[in-house]
mmCIF file with all atom_site columns, C-alpha atoms in Angstrom:
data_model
loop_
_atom_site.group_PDB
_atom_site.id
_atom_site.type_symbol
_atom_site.label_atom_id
_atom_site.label_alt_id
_atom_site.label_comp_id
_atom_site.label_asym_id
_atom_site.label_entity_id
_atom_site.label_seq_id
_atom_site.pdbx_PDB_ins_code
_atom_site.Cartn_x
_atom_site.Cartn_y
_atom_site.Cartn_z
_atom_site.occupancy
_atom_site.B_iso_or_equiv
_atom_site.pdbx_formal_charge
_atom_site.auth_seq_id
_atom_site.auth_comp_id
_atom_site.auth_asym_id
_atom_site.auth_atom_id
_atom_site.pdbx_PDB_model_num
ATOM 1   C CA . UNK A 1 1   ? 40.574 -28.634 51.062 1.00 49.00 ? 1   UNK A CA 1
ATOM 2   C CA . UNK A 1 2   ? 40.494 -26.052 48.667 1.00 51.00 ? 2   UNK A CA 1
ATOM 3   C CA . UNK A 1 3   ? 41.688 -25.973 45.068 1.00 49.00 ? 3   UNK A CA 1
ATOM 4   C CA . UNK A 1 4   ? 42.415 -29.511 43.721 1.00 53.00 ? 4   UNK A CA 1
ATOM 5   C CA . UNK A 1 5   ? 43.657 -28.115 40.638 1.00 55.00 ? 5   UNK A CA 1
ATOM 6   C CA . UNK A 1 6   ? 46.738 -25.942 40.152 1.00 52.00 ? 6   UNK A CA 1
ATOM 7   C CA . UNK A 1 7   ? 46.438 -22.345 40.543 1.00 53.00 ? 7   UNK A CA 1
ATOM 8   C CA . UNK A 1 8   ? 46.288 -20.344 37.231 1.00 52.00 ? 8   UNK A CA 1
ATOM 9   C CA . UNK A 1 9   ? 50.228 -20.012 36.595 1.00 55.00 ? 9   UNK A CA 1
ATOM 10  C CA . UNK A 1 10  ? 51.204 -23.117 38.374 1.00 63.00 ? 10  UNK A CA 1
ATOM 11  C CA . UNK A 1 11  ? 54.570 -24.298 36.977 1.00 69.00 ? 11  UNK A CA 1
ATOM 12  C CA . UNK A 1 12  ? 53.207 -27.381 35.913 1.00 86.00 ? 12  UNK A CA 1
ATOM 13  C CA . UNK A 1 13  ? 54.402 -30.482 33.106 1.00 90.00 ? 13  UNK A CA 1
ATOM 14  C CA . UNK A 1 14  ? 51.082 -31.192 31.307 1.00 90.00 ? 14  UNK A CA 1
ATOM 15  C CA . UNK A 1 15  ? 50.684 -34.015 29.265 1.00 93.00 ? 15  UNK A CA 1
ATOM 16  C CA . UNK A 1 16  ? 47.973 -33.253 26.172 1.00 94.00 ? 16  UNK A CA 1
ATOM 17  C CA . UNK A 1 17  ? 46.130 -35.987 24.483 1.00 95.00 ? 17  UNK A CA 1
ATOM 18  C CA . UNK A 1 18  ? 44.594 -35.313 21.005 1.00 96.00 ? 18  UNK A CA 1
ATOM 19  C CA . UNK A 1 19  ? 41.728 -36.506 20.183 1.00 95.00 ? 19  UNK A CA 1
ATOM 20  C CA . UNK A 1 20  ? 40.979 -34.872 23.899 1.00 94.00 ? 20  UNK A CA 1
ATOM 21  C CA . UNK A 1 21  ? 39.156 -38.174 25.050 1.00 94.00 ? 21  UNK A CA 1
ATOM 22  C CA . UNK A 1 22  ? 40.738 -40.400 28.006 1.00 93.00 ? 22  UNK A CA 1
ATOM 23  C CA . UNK A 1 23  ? 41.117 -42.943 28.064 1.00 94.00 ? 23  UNK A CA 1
ATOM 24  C CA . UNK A 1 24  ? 42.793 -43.088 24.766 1.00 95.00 ? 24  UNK A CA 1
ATOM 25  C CA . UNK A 1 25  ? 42.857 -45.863 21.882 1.00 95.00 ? 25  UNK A CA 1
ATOM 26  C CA . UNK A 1 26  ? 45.339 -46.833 19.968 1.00 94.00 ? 26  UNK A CA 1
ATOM 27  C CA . UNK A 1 27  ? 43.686 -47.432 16.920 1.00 94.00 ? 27  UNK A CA 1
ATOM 28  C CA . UNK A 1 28  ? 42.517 -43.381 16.911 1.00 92.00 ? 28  UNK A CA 1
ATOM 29  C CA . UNK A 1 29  ? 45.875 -42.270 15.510 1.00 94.00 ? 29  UNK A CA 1
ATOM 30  C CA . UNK A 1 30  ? 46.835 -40.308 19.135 1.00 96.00 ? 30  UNK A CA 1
ATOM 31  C CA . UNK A 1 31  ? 49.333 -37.419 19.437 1.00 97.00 ? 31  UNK A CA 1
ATOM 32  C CA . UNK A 1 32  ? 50.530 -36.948 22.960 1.00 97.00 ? 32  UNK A CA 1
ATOM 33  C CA . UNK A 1 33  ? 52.335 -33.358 23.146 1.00 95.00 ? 33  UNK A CA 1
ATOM 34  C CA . UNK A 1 34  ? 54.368 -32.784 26.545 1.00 94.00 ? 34  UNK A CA 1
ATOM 35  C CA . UNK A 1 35  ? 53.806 -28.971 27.340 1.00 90.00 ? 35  UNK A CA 1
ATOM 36  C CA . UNK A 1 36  ? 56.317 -27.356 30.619 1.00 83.00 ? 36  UNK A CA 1
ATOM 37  C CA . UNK A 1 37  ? 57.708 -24.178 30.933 1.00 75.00 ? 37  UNK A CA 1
ATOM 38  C CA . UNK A 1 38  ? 60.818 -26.193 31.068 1.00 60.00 ? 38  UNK A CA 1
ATOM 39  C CA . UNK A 1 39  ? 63.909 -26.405 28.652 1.00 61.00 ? 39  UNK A CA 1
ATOM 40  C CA . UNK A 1 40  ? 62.091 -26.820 25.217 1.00 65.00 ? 40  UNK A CA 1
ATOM 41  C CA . UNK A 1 41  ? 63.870 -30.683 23.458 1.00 65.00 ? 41  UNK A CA 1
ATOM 42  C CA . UNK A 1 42  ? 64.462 -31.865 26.712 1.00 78.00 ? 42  UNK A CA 1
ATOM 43  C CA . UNK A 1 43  ? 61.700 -33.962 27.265 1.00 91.00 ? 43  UNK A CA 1
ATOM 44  C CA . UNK A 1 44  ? 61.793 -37.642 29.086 1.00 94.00 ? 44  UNK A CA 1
ATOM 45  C CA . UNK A 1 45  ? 59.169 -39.982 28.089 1.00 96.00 ? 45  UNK A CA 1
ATOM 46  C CA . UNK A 1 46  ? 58.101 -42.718 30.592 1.00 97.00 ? 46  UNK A CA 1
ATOM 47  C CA . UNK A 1 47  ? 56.407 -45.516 29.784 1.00 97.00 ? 47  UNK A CA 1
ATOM 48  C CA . UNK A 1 48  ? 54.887 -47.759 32.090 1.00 97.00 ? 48  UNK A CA 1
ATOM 49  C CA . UNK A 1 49  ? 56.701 -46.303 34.733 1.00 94.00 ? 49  UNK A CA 1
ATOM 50  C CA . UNK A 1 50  ? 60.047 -47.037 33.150 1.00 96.00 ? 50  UNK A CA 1
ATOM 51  C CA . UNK A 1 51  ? 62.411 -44.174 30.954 1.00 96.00 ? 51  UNK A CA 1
ATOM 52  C CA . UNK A 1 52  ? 61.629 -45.083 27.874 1.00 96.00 ? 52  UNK A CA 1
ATOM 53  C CA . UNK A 1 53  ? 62.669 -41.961 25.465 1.00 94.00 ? 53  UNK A CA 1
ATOM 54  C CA . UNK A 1 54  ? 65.384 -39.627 26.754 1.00 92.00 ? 54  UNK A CA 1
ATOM 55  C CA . UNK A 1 55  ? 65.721 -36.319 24.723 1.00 89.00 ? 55  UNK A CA 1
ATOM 56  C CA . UNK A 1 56  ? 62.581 -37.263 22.630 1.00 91.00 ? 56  UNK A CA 1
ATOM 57  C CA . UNK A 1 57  ? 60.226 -34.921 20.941 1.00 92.00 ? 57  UNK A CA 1
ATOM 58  C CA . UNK A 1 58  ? 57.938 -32.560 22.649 1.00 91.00 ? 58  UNK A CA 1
ATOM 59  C CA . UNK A 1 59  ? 55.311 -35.007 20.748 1.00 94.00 ? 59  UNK A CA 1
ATOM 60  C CA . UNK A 1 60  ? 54.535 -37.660 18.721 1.00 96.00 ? 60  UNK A CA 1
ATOM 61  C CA . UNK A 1 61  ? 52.525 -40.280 17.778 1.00 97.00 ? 61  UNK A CA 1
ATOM 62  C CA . UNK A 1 62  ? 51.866 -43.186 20.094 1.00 97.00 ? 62  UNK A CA 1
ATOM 63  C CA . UNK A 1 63  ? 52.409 -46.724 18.303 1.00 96.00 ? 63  UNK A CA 1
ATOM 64  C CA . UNK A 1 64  ? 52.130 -49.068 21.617 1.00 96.00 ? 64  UNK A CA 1
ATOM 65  C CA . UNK A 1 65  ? 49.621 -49.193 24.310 1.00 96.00 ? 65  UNK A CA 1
ATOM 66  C CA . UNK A 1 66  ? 50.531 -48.088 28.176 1.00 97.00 ? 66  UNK A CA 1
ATOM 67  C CA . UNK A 1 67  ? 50.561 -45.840 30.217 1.00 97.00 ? 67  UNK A CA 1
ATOM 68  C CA . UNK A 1 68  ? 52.807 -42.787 29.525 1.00 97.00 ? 68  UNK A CA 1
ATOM 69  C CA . UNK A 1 69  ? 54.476 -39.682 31.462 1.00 96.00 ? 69  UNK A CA 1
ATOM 70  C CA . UNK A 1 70  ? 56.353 -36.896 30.215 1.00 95.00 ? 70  UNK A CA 1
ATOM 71  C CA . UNK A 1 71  ? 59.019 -35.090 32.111 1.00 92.00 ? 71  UNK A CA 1
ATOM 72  C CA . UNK A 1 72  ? 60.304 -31.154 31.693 1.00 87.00 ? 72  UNK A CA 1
ATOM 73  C CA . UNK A 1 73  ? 63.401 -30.061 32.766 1.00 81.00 ? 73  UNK A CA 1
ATOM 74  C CA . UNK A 1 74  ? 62.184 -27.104 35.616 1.00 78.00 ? 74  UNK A CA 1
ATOM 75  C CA . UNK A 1 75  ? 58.835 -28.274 35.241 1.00 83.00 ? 75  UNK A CA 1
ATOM 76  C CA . UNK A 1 76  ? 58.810 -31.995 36.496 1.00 88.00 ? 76  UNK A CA 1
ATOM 77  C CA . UNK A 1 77  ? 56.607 -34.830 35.894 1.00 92.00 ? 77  UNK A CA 1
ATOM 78  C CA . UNK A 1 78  ? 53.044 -35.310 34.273 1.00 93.00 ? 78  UNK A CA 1
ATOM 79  C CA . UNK A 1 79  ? 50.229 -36.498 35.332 1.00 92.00 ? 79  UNK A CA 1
ATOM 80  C CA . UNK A 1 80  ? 49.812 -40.357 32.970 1.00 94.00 ? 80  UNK A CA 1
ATOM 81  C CA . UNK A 1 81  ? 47.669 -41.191 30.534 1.00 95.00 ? 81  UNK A CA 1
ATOM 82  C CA . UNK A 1 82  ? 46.600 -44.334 29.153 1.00 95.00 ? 82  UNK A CA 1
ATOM 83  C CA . UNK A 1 83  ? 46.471 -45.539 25.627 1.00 96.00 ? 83  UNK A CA 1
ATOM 84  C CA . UNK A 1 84  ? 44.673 -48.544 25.540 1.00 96.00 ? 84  UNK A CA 1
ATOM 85  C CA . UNK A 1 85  ? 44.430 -51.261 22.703 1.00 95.00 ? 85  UNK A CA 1
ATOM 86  C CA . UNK A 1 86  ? 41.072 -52.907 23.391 1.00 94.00 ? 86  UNK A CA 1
ATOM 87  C CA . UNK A 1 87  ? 38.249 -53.057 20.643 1.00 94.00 ? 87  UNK A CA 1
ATOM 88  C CA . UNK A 1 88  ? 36.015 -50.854 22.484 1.00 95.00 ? 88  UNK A CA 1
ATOM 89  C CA . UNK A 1 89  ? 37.353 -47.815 24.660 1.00 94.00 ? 89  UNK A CA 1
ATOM 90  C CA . UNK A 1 90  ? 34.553 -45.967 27.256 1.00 95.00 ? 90  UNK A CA 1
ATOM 91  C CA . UNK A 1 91  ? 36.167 -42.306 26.922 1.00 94.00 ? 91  UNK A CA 1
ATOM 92  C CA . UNK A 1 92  ? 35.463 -38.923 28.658 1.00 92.00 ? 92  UNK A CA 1
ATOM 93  C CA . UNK A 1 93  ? 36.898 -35.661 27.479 1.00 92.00 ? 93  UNK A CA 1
ATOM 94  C CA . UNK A 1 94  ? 40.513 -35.305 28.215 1.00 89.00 ? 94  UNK A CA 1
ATOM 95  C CA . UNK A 1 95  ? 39.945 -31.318 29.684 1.00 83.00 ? 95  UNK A CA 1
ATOM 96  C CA . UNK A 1 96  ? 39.399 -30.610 33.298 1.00 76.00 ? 96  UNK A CA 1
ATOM 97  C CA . UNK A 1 97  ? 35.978 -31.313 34.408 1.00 79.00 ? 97  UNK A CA 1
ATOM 98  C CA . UNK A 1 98  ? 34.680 -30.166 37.675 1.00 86.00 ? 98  UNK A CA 1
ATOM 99  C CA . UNK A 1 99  ? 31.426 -31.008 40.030 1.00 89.00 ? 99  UNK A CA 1
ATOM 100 C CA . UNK A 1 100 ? 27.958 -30.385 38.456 1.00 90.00 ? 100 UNK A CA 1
ATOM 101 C CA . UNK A 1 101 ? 29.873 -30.039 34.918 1.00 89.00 ? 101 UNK A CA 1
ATOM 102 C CA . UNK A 1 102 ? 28.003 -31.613 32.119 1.00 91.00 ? 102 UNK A CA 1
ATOM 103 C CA . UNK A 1 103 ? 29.559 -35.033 30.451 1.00 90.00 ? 103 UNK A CA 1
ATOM 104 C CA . UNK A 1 104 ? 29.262 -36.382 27.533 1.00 91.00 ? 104 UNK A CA 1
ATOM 105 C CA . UNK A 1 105 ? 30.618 -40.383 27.261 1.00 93.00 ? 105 UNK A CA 1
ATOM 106 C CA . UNK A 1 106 ? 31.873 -41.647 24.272 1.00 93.00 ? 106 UNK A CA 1
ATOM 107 C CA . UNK A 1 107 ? 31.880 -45.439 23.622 1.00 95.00 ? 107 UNK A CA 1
ATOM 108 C CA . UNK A 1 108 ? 33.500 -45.854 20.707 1.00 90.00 ? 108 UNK A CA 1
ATOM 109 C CA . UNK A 1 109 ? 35.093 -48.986 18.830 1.00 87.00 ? 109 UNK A CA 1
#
């Protein structure tokens, strides 16, 4: 198969992490920004798997560990990411990385 990732234009919910490293920790002050071509303020946050913000904010700040999904109206559902709250966090860059690409680890605590 082909193409893993979405074609360029792909009407896709993306779910950005910043600082771009996955996974995340919680102690590194982490925005997570919900980005969908879909109706702007009407973004679902998940959490866990379960609703856990209806109408939120296109982002915010995360203040509890999980795992977390955002949902745009047209758009549909993120991939998740993880925010963990462990002492010492193994992290790769949060941007698409393909075959043969060059990676840098961070272990950072």
């Amino acid at each position: 198969g082909c193409c893993p990732l979405s074609p360029a234009g792909a009407q896709t919910t993306q779910l950005l992490v910043e600082p771009p490293w996955t996974p995340a920790a919680l102690w590194d002050r982490v925005t997570l920004t919900c980005q969908g071509s879909g109706t702007a303020g009407a973004t679902t946050w998940y959490k866990d798997g379960r609703r856990w913000w209806q109408e939120g904010p296109d982002h915010f700040i995360v203040t509890e560990s999980g795992t977390y999904t955002c949902d745009r109206a047209g758009t549909g559902r993120s991939p998740p990411m993880r925010i963990l709250n462990e002492r010492l966090v193994l992290q790769v860059p949060a941007w698409a990385l393909l075959e043969g690409d060059t990676v840098t680890l961070r272990c950072r605590g």
